Short mmCIF file of C-alpha atoms in Angstrom, two decimals:
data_model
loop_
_atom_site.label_atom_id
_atom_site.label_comp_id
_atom_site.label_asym_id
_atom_site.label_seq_id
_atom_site.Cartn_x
_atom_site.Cartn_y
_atom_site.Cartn_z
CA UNK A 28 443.86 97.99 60.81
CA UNK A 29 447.42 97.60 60.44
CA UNK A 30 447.16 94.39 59.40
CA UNK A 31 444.32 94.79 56.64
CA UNK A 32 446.85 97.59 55.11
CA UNK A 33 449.86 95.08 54.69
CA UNK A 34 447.10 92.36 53.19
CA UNK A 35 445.93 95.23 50.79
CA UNK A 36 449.90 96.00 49.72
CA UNK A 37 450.81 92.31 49.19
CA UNK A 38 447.50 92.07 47.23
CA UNK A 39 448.16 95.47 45.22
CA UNK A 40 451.71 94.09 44.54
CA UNK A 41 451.05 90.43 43.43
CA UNK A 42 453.13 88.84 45.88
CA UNK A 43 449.83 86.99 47.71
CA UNK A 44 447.38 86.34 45.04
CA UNK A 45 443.53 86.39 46.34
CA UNK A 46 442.05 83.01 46.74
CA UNK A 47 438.39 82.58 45.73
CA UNK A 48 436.71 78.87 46.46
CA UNK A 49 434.22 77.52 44.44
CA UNK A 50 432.40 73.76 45.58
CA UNK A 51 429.07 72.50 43.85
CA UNK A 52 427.53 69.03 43.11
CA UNK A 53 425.65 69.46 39.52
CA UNK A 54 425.71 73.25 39.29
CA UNK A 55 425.46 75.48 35.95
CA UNK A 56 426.69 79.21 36.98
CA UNK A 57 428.34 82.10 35.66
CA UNK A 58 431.47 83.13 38.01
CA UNK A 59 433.39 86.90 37.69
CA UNK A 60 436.94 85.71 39.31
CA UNK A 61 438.76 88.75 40.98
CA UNK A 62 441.57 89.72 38.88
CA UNK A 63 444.63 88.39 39.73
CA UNK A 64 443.38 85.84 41.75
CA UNK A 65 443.70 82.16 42.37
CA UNK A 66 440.32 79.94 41.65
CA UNK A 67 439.81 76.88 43.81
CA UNK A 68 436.86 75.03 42.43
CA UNK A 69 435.89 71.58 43.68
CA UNK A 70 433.08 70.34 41.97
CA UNK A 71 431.57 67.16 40.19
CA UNK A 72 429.54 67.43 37.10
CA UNK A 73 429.54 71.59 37.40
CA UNK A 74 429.36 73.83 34.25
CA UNK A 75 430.92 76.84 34.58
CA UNK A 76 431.61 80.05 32.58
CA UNK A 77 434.20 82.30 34.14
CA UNK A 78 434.91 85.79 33.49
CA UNK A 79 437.67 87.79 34.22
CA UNK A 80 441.40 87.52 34.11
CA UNK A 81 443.43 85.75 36.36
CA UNK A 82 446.16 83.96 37.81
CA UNK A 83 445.38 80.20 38.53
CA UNK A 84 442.19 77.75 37.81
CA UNK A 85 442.80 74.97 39.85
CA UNK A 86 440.26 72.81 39.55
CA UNK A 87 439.22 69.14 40.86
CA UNK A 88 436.57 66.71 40.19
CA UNK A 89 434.66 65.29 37.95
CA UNK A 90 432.83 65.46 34.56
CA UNK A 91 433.17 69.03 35.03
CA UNK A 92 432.81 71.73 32.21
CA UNK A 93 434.43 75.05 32.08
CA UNK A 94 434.50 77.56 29.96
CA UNK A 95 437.13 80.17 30.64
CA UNK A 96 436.22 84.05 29.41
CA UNK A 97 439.27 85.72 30.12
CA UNK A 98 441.97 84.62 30.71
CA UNK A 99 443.54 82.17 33.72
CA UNK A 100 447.85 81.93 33.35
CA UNK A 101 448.16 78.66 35.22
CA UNK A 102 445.58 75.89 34.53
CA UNK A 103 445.70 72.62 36.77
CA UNK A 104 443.09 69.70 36.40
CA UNK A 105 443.20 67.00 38.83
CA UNK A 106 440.34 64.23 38.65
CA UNK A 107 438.50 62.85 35.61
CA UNK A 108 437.25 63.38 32.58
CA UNK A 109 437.27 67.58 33.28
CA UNK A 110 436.81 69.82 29.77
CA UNK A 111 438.02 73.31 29.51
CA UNK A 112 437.58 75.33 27.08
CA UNK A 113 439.99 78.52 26.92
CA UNK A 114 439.30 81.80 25.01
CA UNK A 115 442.88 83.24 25.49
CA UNK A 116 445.38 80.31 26.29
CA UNK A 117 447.08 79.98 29.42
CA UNK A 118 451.33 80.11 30.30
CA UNK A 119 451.25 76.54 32.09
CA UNK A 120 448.45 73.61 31.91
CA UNK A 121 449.15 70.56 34.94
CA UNK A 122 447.11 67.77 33.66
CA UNK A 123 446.45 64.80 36.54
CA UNK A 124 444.17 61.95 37.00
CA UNK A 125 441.95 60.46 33.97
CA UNK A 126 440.17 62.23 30.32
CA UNK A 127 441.01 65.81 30.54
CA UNK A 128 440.56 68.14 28.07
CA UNK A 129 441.61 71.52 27.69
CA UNK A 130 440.85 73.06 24.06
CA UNK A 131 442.31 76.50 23.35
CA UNK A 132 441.90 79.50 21.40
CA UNK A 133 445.17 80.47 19.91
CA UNK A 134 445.75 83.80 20.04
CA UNK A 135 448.31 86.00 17.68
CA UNK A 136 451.63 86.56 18.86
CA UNK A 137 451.38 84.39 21.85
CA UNK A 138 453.03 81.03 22.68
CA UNK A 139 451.96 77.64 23.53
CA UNK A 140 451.68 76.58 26.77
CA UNK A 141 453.88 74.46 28.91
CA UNK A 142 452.42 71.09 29.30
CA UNK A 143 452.94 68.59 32.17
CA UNK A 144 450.65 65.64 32.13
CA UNK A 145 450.18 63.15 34.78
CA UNK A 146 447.84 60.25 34.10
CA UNK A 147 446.45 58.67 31.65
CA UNK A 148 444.24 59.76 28.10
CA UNK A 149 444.93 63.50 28.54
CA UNK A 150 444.91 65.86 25.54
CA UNK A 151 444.84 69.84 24.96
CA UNK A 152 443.86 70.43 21.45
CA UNK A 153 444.43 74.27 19.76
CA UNK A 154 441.79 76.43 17.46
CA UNK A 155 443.03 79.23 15.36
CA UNK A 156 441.46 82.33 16.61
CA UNK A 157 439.92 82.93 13.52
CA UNK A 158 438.08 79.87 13.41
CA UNK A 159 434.78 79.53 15.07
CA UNK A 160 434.25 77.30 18.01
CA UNK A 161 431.76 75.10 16.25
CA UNK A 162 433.99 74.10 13.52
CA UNK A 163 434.76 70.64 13.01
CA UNK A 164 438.07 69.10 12.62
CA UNK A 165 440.38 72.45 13.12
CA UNK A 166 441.68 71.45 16.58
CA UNK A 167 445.60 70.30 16.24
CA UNK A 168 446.02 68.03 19.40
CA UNK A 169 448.92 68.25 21.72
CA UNK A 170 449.35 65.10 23.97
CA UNK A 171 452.63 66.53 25.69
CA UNK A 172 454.62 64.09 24.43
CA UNK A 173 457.50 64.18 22.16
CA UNK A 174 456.84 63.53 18.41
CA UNK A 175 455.91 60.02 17.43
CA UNK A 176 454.58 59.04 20.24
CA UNK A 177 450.99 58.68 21.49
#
């Protein structure tokens, strides 16, 4: 007992975020993520639509697609050719391994993301929030490196 009470304070507290695990092979599912938890999702060619705010989407595999509801602060791809798309951006983005994507909805008053990039032909590209998804041609790319170069 005593020790489900101390889990349920460092929980309450943030100091131990929850960990929830996702695996799947060619799955298309909707996914409420505890708030203030950590996502672990190991998939290949998944589709995924996740609700709920958060603190970390860390995510590996391959030709994945994500869609993030919500809101996840940390956001680290490792594998290849992995697409997220975010509707409120997150603090950090760790891009590693081969073609990911991460396309985000900018949102007033809040900053860009840290980037750190690993790999090769990685690229997280920005929407105004007043511009639909659909619209072609308003994403502003964002490679991570400095200005001038690829």
């Amino acid at each position: 007992m005593r020790r489900w009470l101390l889990w349920g304070m460092l929980l309450g507290c943030g100091c131990a975020p929850h960990t929830q695990t996702f695996e799947g092979q060619g799955k298309m599912q909707d996914l409420e993520v505890v708030p203030g938890a950590r996502l672990e999702a190991r998939c290949n060619e998944c589709s995924l639509r996740l609700k709920g705010d958060f603190q970390e989407l860390d995510l590996e595999g391959k030709d994945n697609f994500i869609i993030l509801e919500g809101r996840a602060r940390v956001l680290r791809l490792n594998g290849q050719h992995n697409s997220v798309e975010c509707q409120d951006g997150p603090e950090r983005v760790f891009l590693s391994g081969s073609g990911q994507r991460v396309k985000i909805t900018e949102q007033p008053g809040r900053s860009r993301p840290q980037i750190q990039i690993q790999g090769t032909d990685q690229a997280v590209t920005y929407r105004p929030a007043s511009e639909k998804a659909s619209s072609p041609g308003s994403d502003k790319s964002d490679s991570g490196s400095p200005p001038g170069r690829p």
